[in-house]
């Protein structure tokens, strides 16, 4: 355990950031899985705005390792999956 007050604060901040990152990453992965396993194109299209919103929020706050380019790549991959559904 840290002895300095500033080190204790950084430990608390790191734990909080880790929890937020984990939550954002989990939500994005769940949404992606729903799109990839959707039986119909309509089901996938219903989930798409949710995924885009989560990706935009994560990129804006630099959560879970998402920057604007990575979020854009995820959006493109999701759109490609939806377009492949008939």
Short mmCIF file of N, CA and C in Angstrom, two decimals:
data_model
loop_
_atom_site.label_atom_id
_atom_site.label_comp_id
_atom_site.label_asym_id
_atom_site.label_seq_id
_atom_site.Cartn_x
_atom_site.Cartn_y
_atom_site.Cartn_z
N UNK A 1 0.84 -1.19 0.00
CA UNK A 1 0.00 0.00 0.00
C UNK A 1 0.88 1.25 0.00
N UNK A 2 0.42 2.26 -0.71
CA UNK A 2 1.20 3.49 -0.76
C UNK A 2 1.19 4.22 0.58
N UNK A 3 2.28 4.92 0.84
CA UNK A 3 2.41 5.65 2.10
C UNK A 3 2.10 7.14 1.91
N UNK A 4 2.44 7.68 0.75
CA UNK A 4 2.22 9.10 0.50
C UNK A 4 0.76 9.37 0.15
N UNK A 5 0.30 10.52 0.55
CA UNK A 5 -1.09 10.89 0.29
C UNK A 5 -1.38 10.95 -1.21
N UNK A 6 -0.45 11.51 -1.98
CA UNK A 6 -0.65 11.63 -3.42
C UNK A 6 -0.68 10.25 -4.09
N UNK A 7 0.10 9.31 -3.58
CA UNK A 7 0.11 7.97 -4.13
C UNK A 7 -1.20 7.24 -3.83
N UNK A 8 -1.74 7.47 -2.65
CA UNK A 8 -3.04 6.88 -2.30
C UNK A 8 -4.12 7.42 -3.22
N UNK A 9 -4.06 8.73 -3.49
CA UNK A 9 -5.05 9.35 -4.38
C UNK A 9 -4.94 8.77 -5.78
N UNK A 10 -3.72 8.62 -6.29
CA UNK A 10 -3.54 8.07 -7.62
C UNK A 10 -4.06 6.63 -7.70
N UNK A 11 -3.90 5.87 -6.65
CA UNK A 11 -4.39 4.50 -6.62
C UNK A 11 -5.92 4.48 -6.73
N UNK A 12 -6.57 5.37 -5.99
CA UNK A 12 -8.03 5.46 -6.05
C UNK A 12 -8.49 5.90 -7.44
N UNK A 13 -7.78 6.88 -8.02
CA UNK A 13 -8.13 7.36 -9.35
C UNK A 13 -7.95 6.26 -10.40
N UNK A 14 -6.89 5.49 -10.25
CA UNK A 14 -6.62 4.41 -11.20
C UNK A 14 -7.70 3.34 -11.12
N UNK A 15 -8.13 3.01 -9.92
CA UNK A 15 -9.19 2.01 -9.75
C UNK A 15 -10.49 2.49 -10.38
N UNK A 16 -10.80 3.75 -10.20
CA UNK A 16 -12.01 4.32 -10.77
C UNK A 16 -11.94 4.31 -12.30
N UNK A 17 -10.80 4.69 -12.86
CA UNK A 17 -10.62 4.70 -14.31
C UNK A 17 -10.70 3.28 -14.87
N UNK A 18 -10.10 2.32 -14.17
CA UNK A 18 -10.15 0.93 -14.61
C UNK A 18 -11.58 0.42 -14.66
N UNK A 19 -12.38 0.77 -13.66
CA UNK A 19 -13.78 0.35 -13.63
C UNK A 19 -14.56 0.96 -14.79
N UNK A 20 -14.32 2.24 -15.07
CA UNK A 20 -15.03 2.89 -16.17
C UNK A 20 -14.61 2.31 -17.51
N UNK A 21 -13.31 2.05 -17.67
CA UNK A 21 -12.82 1.46 -18.91
C UNK A 21 -13.40 0.06 -19.11
N UNK A 22 -13.42 -0.73 -18.05
CA UNK A 22 -13.95 -2.08 -18.13
C UNK A 22 -15.43 -2.07 -18.51
N UNK A 23 -16.18 -1.15 -17.90
CA UNK A 23 -17.60 -1.04 -18.19
C UNK A 23 -17.85 -0.64 -19.64
N UNK A 24 -17.12 0.34 -20.13
CA UNK A 24 -17.29 0.80 -21.51
C UNK A 24 -16.92 -0.31 -22.49
N UNK A 25 -15.81 -0.99 -22.25
CA UNK A 25 -15.36 -2.06 -23.13
C UNK A 25 -16.37 -3.20 -23.15
N UNK A 26 -16.92 -3.54 -21.99
CA UNK A 26 -17.89 -4.61 -21.90
C UNK A 26 -19.17 -4.26 -22.66
N UNK A 27 -19.64 -3.04 -22.51
CA UNK A 27 -20.86 -2.61 -23.20
C UNK A 27 -20.67 -2.64 -24.71
N UNK A 28 -19.52 -2.20 -25.17
CA UNK A 28 -19.23 -2.20 -26.61
C UNK A 28 -19.17 -3.63 -27.14
N UNK A 29 -18.51 -4.50 -26.42
CA UNK A 29 -18.39 -5.89 -26.85
C UNK A 29 -19.76 -6.58 -26.87
N UNK A 30 -20.59 -6.30 -25.89
CA UNK A 30 -21.93 -6.89 -25.84
C UNK A 30 -22.75 -6.43 -27.03
N UNK A 31 -22.67 -5.15 -27.33
CA UNK A 31 -23.41 -4.60 -28.45
C UNK A 31 -22.92 -5.18 -29.78
N UNK A 32 -21.61 -5.32 -29.91
CA UNK A 32 -21.04 -5.93 -31.12
C UNK A 32 -21.50 -7.37 -31.28
N UNK A 33 -21.54 -8.09 -30.18
CA UNK A 33 -21.97 -9.48 -30.23
C UNK A 33 -23.43 -9.58 -30.67
N UNK A 34 -24.26 -8.65 -30.17
CA UNK A 34 -25.67 -8.64 -30.57
C UNK A 34 -25.81 -8.41 -32.07
N UNK A 35 -24.97 -7.54 -32.62
CA UNK A 35 -25.03 -7.28 -34.06
C UNK A 35 -24.52 -8.48 -34.86
N UNK A 36 -23.43 -9.07 -34.41
CA UNK A 36 -22.84 -10.19 -35.15
C UNK A 36 -23.71 -11.44 -35.12
N UNK A 37 -24.46 -11.63 -34.04
CA UNK A 37 -25.28 -12.84 -33.91
C UNK A 37 -26.73 -12.59 -34.27
N UNK A 38 -27.05 -11.42 -34.78
CA UNK A 38 -28.44 -11.11 -35.15
C UNK A 38 -28.88 -12.01 -36.29
N UNK A 39 -30.12 -12.51 -36.18
CA UNK A 39 -30.64 -13.40 -37.20
C UNK A 39 -31.09 -12.63 -38.43
N UNK A 40 -31.62 -11.43 -38.21
CA UNK A 40 -32.11 -10.64 -39.34
C UNK A 40 -31.42 -9.28 -39.36
N UNK A 41 -31.52 -8.64 -40.50
CA UNK A 41 -30.91 -7.33 -40.67
C UNK A 41 -31.61 -6.30 -39.78
N UNK A 42 -32.92 -6.45 -39.58
CA UNK A 42 -33.68 -5.50 -38.76
C UNK A 42 -33.21 -5.52 -37.31
N UNK A 43 -32.93 -6.71 -36.78
CA UNK A 43 -32.44 -6.83 -35.40
C UNK A 43 -31.09 -6.13 -35.26
N UNK A 44 -30.24 -6.32 -36.23
CA UNK A 44 -28.92 -5.71 -36.19
C UNK A 44 -29.03 -4.19 -36.30
N UNK A 45 -29.94 -3.71 -37.15
CA UNK A 45 -30.11 -2.26 -37.33
C UNK A 45 -30.66 -1.60 -36.08
N UNK A 46 -31.43 -2.34 -35.27
CA UNK A 46 -31.94 -1.79 -34.01
C UNK A 46 -30.82 -1.55 -33.02
N UNK A 47 -29.81 -2.41 -33.05
CA UNK A 47 -28.69 -2.31 -32.10
C UNK A 47 -27.63 -1.33 -32.56
N UNK A 48 -27.59 -1.02 -33.84
CA UNK A 48 -26.53 -0.18 -34.41
C UNK A 48 -26.44 1.21 -33.77
N UNK A 49 -27.55 1.96 -33.56
CA UNK A 49 -27.42 3.28 -32.92
C UNK A 49 -26.83 3.20 -31.52
N UNK A 50 -27.17 2.14 -30.79
CA UNK A 50 -26.63 1.95 -29.45
C UNK A 50 -25.11 1.77 -29.49
N UNK A 51 -24.64 0.95 -30.43
CA UNK A 51 -23.21 0.72 -30.57
C UNK A 51 -22.49 2.01 -30.96
N UNK A 52 -23.04 2.74 -31.94
CA UNK A 52 -22.42 3.98 -32.38
C UNK A 52 -22.33 4.99 -31.24
N UNK A 53 -23.39 5.07 -30.44
CA UNK A 53 -23.40 6.00 -29.32
C UNK A 53 -22.31 5.64 -28.30
N UNK A 54 -22.20 4.36 -27.98
CA UNK A 54 -21.19 3.92 -27.02
C UNK A 54 -19.78 4.16 -27.55
N UNK A 55 -19.58 3.91 -28.84
CA UNK A 55 -18.25 4.14 -29.43
C UNK A 55 -17.90 5.62 -29.41
N UNK A 56 -18.86 6.48 -29.75
CA UNK A 56 -18.61 7.92 -29.75
C UNK A 56 -18.28 8.43 -28.36
N UNK A 57 -19.02 7.95 -27.36
CA UNK A 57 -18.77 8.38 -25.98
C UNK A 57 -17.40 7.92 -25.50
N UNK A 58 -17.05 6.68 -25.82
CA UNK A 58 -15.75 6.15 -25.40
C UNK A 58 -14.62 6.92 -26.08
N UNK A 59 -14.79 7.24 -27.36
CA UNK A 59 -13.75 7.98 -28.08
C UNK A 59 -13.63 9.40 -27.56
N UNK A 60 -14.75 10.02 -27.23
CA UNK A 60 -14.73 11.41 -26.75
C UNK A 60 -14.01 11.52 -25.41
N UNK A 61 -14.18 10.48 -24.57
CA UNK A 61 -13.58 10.51 -23.24
C UNK A 61 -12.30 9.68 -23.16
N UNK A 62 -11.86 9.15 -24.30
CA UNK A 62 -10.65 8.32 -24.37
C UNK A 62 -10.73 7.16 -23.39
N UNK A 63 -11.89 6.51 -23.36
CA UNK A 63 -12.10 5.37 -22.47
C UNK A 63 -11.81 4.07 -23.20
N UNK A 64 -11.34 3.11 -22.43
CA UNK A 64 -11.13 1.75 -22.91
C UNK A 64 -10.21 1.69 -24.12
N UNK A 65 -9.32 2.65 -24.25
CA UNK A 65 -8.36 2.64 -25.34
C UNK A 65 -8.94 3.06 -26.67
N UNK A 66 -10.08 3.72 -26.66
CA UNK A 66 -10.71 4.14 -27.91
C UNK A 66 -10.36 5.58 -28.23
N UNK A 67 -9.83 5.75 -29.44
CA UNK A 67 -9.63 7.09 -29.99
C UNK A 67 -10.61 7.20 -31.16
N UNK A 68 -10.63 8.31 -31.83
CA UNK A 68 -11.59 8.53 -32.91
C UNK A 68 -11.39 7.52 -34.04
N UNK A 69 -10.14 7.22 -34.38
CA UNK A 69 -9.87 6.29 -35.48
C UNK A 69 -10.30 4.87 -35.13
N UNK A 70 -10.05 4.44 -33.92
CA UNK A 70 -10.43 3.09 -33.53
C UNK A 70 -11.95 2.95 -33.52
N UNK A 71 -12.64 3.99 -33.03
CA UNK A 71 -14.10 3.97 -33.03
C UNK A 71 -14.63 3.90 -34.46
N UNK A 72 -14.01 4.66 -35.36
CA UNK A 72 -14.43 4.65 -36.76
C UNK A 72 -14.22 3.27 -37.38
N UNK A 73 -13.13 2.61 -37.03
CA UNK A 73 -12.88 1.26 -37.55
C UNK A 73 -13.94 0.28 -37.05
N UNK A 74 -14.33 0.38 -35.79
CA UNK A 74 -15.36 -0.49 -35.24
C UNK A 74 -16.70 -0.23 -35.94
N UNK A 75 -17.00 1.04 -36.21
CA UNK A 75 -18.24 1.38 -36.90
C UNK A 75 -18.25 0.77 -38.30
N UNK A 76 -17.13 0.87 -38.99
CA UNK A 76 -17.03 0.32 -40.34
C UNK A 76 -17.21 -1.19 -40.34
N UNK A 77 -16.61 -1.86 -39.36
CA UNK A 77 -16.74 -3.31 -39.27
C UNK A 77 -18.18 -3.71 -38.98
N UNK A 78 -18.86 -2.96 -38.11
CA UNK A 78 -20.25 -3.26 -37.79
C UNK A 78 -21.13 -3.04 -39.02
N UNK A 79 -20.88 -1.97 -39.77
CA UNK A 79 -21.66 -1.70 -40.98
C UNK A 79 -21.42 -2.80 -42.01
N UNK A 80 -20.21 -3.29 -42.09
CA UNK A 80 -19.88 -4.35 -43.04
C UNK A 80 -20.64 -5.62 -42.69
N UNK A 81 -20.74 -5.93 -41.40
CA UNK A 81 -21.48 -7.12 -40.95
C UNK A 81 -22.96 -6.97 -41.31
N UNK A 82 -23.52 -5.78 -41.07
CA UNK A 82 -24.93 -5.56 -41.36
C UNK A 82 -25.21 -5.64 -42.86
N UNK A 83 -24.31 -5.09 -43.67
CA UNK A 83 -24.49 -5.14 -45.11
C UNK A 83 -24.40 -6.55 -45.66
N UNK A 84 -23.68 -7.42 -44.96
CA UNK A 84 -23.55 -8.81 -45.41
C UNK A 84 -24.82 -9.61 -45.12
N UNK A 85 -25.65 -9.12 -44.17
CA UNK A 85 -26.90 -9.82 -43.86
C UNK A 85 -27.90 -9.56 -44.99
N UNK A 86 -28.67 -10.60 -45.29
CA UNK A 86 -29.65 -10.44 -46.38
C UNK A 86 -31.05 -10.27 -45.82
#
